[in-house]
PDB file of C-alpha atoms in Angstrom:
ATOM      1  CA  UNK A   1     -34.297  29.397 -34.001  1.00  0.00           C
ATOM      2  CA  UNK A   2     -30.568  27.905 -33.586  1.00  0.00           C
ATOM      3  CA  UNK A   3     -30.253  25.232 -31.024  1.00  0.00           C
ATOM      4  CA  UNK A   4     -29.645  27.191 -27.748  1.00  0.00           C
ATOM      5  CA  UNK A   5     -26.643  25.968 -25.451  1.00  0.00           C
ATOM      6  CA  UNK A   6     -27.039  25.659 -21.562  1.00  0.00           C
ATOM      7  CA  UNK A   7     -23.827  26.112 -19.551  1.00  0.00           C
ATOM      8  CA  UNK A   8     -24.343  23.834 -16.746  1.00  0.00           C
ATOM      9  CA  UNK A   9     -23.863  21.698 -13.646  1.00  0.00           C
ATOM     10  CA  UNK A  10     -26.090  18.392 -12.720  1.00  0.00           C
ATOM     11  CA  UNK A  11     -26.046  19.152  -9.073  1.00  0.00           C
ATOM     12  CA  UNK A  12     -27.078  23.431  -9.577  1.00  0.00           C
ATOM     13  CA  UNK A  13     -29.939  24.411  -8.329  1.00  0.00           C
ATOM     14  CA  UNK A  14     -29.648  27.464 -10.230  1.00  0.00           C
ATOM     15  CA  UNK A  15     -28.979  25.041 -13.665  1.00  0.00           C
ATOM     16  CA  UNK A  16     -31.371  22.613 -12.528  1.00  0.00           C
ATOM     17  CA  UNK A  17     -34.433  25.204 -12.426  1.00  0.00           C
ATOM     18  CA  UNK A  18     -33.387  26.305 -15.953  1.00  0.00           C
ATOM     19  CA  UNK A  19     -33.603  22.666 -17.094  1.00  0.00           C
ATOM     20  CA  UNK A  20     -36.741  22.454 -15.976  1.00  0.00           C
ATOM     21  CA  UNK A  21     -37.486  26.082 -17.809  1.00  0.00           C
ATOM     22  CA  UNK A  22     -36.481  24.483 -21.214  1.00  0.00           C
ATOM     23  CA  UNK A  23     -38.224  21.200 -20.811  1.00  0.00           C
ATOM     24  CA  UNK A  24     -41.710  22.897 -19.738  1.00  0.00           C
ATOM     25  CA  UNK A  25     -41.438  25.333 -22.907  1.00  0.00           C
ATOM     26  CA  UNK A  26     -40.243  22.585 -25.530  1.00  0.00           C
ATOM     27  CA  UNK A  27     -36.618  24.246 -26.503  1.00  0.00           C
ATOM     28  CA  UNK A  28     -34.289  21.940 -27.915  1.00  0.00           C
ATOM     29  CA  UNK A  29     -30.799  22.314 -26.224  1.00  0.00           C
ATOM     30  CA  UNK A  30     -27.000  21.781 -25.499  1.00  0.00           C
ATOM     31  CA  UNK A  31     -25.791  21.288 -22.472  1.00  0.00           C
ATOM     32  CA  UNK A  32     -22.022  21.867 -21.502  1.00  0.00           C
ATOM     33  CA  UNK A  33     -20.813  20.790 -17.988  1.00  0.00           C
ATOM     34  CA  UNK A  34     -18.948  23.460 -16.229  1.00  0.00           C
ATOM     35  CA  UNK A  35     -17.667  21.172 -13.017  1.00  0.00           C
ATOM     36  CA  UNK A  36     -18.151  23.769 -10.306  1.00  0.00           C
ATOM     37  CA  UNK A  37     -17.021  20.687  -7.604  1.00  0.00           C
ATOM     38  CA  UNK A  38     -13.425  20.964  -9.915  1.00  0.00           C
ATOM     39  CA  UNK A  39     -13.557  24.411 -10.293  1.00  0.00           C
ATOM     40  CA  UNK A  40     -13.896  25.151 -14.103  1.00  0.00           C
ATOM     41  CA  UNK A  41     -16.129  27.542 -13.237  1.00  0.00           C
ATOM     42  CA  UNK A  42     -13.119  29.982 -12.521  1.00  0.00           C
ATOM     43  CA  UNK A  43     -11.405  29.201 -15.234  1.00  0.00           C
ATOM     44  CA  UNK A  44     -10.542  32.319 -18.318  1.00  0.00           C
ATOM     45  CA  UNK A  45     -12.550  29.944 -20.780  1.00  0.00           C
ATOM     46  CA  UNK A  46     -15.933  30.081 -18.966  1.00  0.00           C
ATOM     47  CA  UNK A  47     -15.391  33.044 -17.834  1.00  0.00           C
ATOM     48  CA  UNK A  48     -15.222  34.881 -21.162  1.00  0.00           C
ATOM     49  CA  UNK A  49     -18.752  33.136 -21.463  1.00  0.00           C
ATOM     50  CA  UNK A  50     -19.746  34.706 -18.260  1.00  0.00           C
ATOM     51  CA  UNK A  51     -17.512  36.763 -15.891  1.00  0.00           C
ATOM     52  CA  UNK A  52     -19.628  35.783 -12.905  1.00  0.00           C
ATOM     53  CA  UNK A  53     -18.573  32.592 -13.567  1.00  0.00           C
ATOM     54  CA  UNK A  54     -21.733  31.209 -12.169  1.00  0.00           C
ATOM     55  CA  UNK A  55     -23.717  28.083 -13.834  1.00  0.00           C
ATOM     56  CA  UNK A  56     -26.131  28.357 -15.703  1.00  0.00           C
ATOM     57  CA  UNK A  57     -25.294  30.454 -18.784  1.00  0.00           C
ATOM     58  CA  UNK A  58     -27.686  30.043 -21.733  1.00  0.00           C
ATOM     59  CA  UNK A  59     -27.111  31.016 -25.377  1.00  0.00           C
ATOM     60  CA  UNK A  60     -29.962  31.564 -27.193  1.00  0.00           C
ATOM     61  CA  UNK A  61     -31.284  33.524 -30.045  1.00  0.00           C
ATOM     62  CA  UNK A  62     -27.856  35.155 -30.684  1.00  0.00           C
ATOM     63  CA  UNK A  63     -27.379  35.893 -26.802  1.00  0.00           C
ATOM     64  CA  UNK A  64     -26.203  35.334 -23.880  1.00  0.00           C
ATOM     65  CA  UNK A  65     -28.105  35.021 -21.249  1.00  0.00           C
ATOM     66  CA  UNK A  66     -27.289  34.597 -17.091  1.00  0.00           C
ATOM     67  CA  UNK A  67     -28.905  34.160 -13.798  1.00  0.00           C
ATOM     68  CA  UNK A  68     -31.792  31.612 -13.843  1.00  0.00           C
ATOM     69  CA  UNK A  69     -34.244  33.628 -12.917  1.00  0.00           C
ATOM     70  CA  UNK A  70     -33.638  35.991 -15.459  1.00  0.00           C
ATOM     71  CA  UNK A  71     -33.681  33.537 -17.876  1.00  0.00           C
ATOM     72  CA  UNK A  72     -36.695  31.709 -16.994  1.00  0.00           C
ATOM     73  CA  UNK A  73     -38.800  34.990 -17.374  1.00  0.00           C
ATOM     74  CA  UNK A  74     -37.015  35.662 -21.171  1.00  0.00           C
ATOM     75  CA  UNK A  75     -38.273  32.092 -22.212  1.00  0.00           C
ATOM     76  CA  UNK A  76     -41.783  32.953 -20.527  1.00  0.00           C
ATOM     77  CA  UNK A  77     -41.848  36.232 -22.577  1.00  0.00           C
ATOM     78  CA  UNK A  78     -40.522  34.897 -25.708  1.00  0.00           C
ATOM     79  CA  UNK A  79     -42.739  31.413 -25.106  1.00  0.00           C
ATOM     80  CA  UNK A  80     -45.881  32.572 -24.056  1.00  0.00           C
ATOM     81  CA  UNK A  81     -47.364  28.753 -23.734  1.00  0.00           C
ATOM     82  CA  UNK A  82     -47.071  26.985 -21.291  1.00  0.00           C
ATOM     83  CA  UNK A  83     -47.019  30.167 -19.111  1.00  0.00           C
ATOM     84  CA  UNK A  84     -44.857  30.221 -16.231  1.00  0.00           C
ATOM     85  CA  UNK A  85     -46.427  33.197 -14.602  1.00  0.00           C
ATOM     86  CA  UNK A  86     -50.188  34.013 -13.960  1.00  0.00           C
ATOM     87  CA  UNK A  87     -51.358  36.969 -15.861  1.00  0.00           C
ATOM     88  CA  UNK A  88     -53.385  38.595 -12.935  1.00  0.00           C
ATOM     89  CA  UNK A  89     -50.742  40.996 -11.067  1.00  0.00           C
ATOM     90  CA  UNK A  90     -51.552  40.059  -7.871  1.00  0.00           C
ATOM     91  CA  UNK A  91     -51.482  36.013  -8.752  1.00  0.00           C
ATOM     92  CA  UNK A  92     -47.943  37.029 -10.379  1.00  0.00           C
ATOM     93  CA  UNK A  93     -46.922  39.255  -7.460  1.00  0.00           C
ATOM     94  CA  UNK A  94     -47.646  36.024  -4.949  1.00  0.00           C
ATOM     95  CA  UNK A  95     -45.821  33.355  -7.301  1.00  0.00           C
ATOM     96  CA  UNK A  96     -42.672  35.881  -8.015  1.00  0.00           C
ATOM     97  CA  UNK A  97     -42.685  36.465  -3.819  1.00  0.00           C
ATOM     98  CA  UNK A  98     -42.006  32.479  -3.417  1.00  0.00           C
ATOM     99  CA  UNK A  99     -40.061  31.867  -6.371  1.00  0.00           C
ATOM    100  CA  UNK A 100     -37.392  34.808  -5.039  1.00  0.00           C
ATOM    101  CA  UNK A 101     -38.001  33.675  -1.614  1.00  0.00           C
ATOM    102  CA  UNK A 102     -36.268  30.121  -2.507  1.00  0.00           C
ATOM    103  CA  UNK A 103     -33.501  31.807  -5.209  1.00  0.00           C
ATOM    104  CA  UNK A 104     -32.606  34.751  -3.251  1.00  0.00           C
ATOM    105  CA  UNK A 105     -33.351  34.058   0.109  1.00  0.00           C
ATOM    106  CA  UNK A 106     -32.787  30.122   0.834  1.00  0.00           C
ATOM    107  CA  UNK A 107     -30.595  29.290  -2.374  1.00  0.00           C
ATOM    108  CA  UNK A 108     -27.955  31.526  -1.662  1.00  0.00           C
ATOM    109  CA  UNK A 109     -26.681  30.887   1.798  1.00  0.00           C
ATOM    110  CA  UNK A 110     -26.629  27.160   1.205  1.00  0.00           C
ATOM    111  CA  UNK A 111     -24.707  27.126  -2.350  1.00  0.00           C
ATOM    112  CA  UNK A 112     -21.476  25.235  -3.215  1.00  0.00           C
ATOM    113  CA  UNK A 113     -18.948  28.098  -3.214  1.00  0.00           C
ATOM    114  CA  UNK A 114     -20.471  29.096   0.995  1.00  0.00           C
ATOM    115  CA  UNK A 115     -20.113  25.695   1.983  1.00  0.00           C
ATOM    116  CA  UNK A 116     -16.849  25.345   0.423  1.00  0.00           C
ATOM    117  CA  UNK A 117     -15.866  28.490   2.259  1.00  0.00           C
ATOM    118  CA  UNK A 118     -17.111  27.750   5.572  1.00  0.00           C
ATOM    119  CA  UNK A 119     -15.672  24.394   5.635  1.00  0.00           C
ATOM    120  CA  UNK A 120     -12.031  25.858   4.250  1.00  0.00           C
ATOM    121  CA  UNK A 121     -11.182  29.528   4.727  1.00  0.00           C
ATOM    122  CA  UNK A 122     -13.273  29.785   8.316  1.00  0.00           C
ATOM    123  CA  UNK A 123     -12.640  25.757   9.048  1.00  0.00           C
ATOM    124  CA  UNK A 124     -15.684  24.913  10.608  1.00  0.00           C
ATOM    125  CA  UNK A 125     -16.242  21.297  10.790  1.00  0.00           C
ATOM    126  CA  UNK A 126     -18.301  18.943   8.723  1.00  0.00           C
ATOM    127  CA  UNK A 127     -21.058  18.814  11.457  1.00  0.00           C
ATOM    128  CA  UNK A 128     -20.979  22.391  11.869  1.00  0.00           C
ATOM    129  CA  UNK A 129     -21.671  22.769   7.970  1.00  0.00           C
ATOM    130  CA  UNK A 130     -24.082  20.568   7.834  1.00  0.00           C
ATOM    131  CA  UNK A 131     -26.171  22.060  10.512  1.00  0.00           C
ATOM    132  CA  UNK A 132     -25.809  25.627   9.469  1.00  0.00           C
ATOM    133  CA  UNK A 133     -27.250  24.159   5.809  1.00  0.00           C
ATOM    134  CA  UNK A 134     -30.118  22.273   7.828  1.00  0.00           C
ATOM    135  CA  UNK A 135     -30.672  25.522   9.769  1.00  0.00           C
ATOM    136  CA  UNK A 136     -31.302  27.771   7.056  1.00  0.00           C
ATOM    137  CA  UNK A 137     -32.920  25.285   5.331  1.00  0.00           C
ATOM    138  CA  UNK A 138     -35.388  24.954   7.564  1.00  0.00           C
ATOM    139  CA  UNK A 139     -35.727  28.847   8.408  1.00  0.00           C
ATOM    140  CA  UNK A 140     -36.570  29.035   4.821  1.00  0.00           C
ATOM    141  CA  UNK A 141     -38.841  26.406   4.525  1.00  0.00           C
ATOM    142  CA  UNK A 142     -41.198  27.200   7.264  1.00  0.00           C
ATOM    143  CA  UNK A 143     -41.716  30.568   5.773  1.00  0.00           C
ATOM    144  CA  UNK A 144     -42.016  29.300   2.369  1.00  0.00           C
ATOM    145  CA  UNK A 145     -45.191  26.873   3.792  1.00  0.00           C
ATOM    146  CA  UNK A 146     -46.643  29.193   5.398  1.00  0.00           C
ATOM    147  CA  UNK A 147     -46.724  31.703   2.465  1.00  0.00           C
ATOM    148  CA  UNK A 148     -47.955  29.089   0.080  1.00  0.00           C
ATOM    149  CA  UNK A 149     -50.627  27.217   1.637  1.00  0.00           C
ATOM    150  CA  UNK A 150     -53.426  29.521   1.689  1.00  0.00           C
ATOM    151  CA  UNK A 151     -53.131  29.693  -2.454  1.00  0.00           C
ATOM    152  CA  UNK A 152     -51.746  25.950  -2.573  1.00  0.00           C
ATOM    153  CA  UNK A 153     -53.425  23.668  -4.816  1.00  0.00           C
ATOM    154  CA  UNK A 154     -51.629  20.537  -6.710  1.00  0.00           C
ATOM    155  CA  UNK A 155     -48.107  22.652  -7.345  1.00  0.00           C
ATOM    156  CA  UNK A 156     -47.274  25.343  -5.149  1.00  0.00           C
ATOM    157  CA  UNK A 157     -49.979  27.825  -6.291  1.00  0.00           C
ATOM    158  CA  UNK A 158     -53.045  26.245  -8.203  1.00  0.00           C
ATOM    159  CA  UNK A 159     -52.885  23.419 -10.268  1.00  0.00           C
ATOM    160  CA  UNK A 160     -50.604  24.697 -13.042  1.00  0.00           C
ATOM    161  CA  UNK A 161     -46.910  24.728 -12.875  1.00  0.00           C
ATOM    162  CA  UNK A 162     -45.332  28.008 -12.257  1.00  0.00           C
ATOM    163  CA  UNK A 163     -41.857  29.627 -11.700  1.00  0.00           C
ATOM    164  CA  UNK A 164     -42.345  28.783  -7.933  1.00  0.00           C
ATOM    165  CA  UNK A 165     -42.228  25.315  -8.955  1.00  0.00           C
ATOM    166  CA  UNK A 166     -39.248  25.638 -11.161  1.00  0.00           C
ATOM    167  CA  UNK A 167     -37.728  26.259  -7.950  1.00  0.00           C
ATOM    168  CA  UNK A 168     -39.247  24.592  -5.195  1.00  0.00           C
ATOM    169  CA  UNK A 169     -38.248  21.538  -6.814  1.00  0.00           C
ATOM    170  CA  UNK A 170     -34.568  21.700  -6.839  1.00  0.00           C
ATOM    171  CA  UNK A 171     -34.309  23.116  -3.289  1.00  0.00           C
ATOM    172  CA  UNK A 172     -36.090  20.301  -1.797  1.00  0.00           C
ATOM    173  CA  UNK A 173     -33.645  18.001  -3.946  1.00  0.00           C
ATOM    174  CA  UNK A 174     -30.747  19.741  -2.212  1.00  0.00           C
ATOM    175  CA  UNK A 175     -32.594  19.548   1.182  1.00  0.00           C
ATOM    176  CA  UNK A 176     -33.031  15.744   1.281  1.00  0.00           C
ATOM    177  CA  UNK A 177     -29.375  15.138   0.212  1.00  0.00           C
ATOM    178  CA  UNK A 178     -28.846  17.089   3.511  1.00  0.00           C
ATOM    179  CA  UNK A 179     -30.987  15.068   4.890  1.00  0.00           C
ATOM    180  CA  UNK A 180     -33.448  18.009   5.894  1.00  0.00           C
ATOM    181  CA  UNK A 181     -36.645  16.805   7.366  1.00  0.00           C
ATOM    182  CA  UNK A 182     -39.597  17.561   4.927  1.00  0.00           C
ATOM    183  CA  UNK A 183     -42.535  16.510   7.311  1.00  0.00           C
ATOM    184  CA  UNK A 184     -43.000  19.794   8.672  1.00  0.00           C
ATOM    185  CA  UNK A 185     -44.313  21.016   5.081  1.00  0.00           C
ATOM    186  CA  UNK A 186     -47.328  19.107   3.654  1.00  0.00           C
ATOM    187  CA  UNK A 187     -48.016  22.020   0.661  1.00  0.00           C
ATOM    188  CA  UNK A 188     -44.581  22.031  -0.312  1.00  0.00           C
ATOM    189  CA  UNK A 189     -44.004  18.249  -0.401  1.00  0.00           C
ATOM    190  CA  UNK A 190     -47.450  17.830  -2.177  1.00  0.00           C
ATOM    191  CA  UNK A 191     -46.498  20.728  -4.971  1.00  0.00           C
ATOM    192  CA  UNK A 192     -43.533  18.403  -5.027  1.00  0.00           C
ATOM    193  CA  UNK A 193     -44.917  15.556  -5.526  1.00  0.00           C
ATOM    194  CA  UNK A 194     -46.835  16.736  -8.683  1.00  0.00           C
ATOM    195  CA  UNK A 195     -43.930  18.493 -10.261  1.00  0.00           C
ATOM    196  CA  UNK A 196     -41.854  15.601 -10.324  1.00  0.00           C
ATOM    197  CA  UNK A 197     -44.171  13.525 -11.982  1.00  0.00           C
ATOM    198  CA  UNK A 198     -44.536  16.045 -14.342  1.00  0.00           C
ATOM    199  CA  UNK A 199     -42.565  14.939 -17.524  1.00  0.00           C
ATOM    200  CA  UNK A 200     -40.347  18.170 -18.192  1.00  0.00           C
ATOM    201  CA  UNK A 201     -39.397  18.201 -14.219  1.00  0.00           C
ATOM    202  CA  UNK A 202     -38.616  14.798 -14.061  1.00  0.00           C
ATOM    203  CA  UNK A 203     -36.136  15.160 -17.676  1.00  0.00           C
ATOM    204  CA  UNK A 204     -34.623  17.975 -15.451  1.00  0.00           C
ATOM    205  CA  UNK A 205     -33.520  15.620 -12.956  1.00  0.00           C
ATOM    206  CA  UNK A 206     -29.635  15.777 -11.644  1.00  0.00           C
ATOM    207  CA  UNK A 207     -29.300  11.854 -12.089  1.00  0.00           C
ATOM    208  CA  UNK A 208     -30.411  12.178 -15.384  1.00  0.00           C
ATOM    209  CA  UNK A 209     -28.006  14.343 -16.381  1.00  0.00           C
ATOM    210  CA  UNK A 210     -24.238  13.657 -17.819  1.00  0.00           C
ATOM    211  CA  UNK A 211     -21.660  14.622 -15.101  1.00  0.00           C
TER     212      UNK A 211
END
């Protein structure tokens, strides 16, 4: 297998749950920066890579590969151990429902090209960004707890990593640089807790990334 090559941004949630992804199934990679705070991302070079011009991209096993999700479930299929999903349907249909419920549902109206948008086309103010990101946040979050905790057990279901960790873990990143209070979620600050210890999460980590 030729070294693969991850198109990507420290500070991505979308990026940082493929990091995580690679670490947990032991591929050696490249990572390119695409500065989506400078805009590369809209640039005719990246975006002959991928015309969404979204972070991250991967290229791997002579293709090109987008949207983290998609690619987390490709490495899980072509990387059978450490498996990312359970192989009982309904186990996989619960850990899919609150991984998508963080990537589609939270993730999206709280990502740097909204913000940027409320704060320039629509001009609301700093505050009033900031508190429509804590808002949702929290909307989110509740629902997320809720859904987890009867299934909980060191990570966010069981005591396995899973692809609801691969994303729980950079959305409560993003929530405490917003300064989102986590108290109200014991399960999801405990699956937390163990994730981040967890070597291949921790590697993942946007500080120890190049900018």
């Amino acid at each position: 297998m030729s070294r693969a090559v991850l198109y990507d941004y420290f500070r991505s949630s979308a990026a940082y749950r493929v990091r995580i992804a690679l670490n947990l199934k032991g591929v050696d990679y490249e990572q390119r920066s695409i500065n989506l705070a400078e805009g590369v991302q809209k640039g005719g070079d990246y975006r002959a890579v991928n015309p969404q011009g979204f972070v991250p991209c991967l290229e791997i096993d002579g293709h090109t590969l987008t949207q983290s999700l998609s690619i987390a479930v490709y490495l899980d299929q072509t990387i059978p151990e450490p498996a990312l999903m359970p192989r009982d349907p309904i186990d996989g249909a619960h850990v899919r429902s609150l991984a998508l419920m963080i990537a589609c549902d939270i993730h999206p109206l709280n990502n740097l090209r909204v913000l940027k948008y409320l704060a320039g086309e629509l001009g609301v103010s700093e505050a009033q960004k900031d508190e429509w990101y804590r808002h949702w946040i929290a909307e989110g979050l509740t629902a997320l707890e809720a859904m987890a905790k009867p299934r909980a057990g060191a990570y966010l279901f069981g005591d396995q990593p899973t692809l609801a960790d691969v994303c729980l873990v950079p959305q409560l990143y993003n929530a405490r640089r917003f300064n989102v209070p986590l108290d109200p979620y014991p399960y999801l600050r405990r699956a937390d807790e163990t994730a981040t210890a967890h070597p291949a999460f921790a590697a993942a980590h946007p500080d120890k990334q190049d900018h």
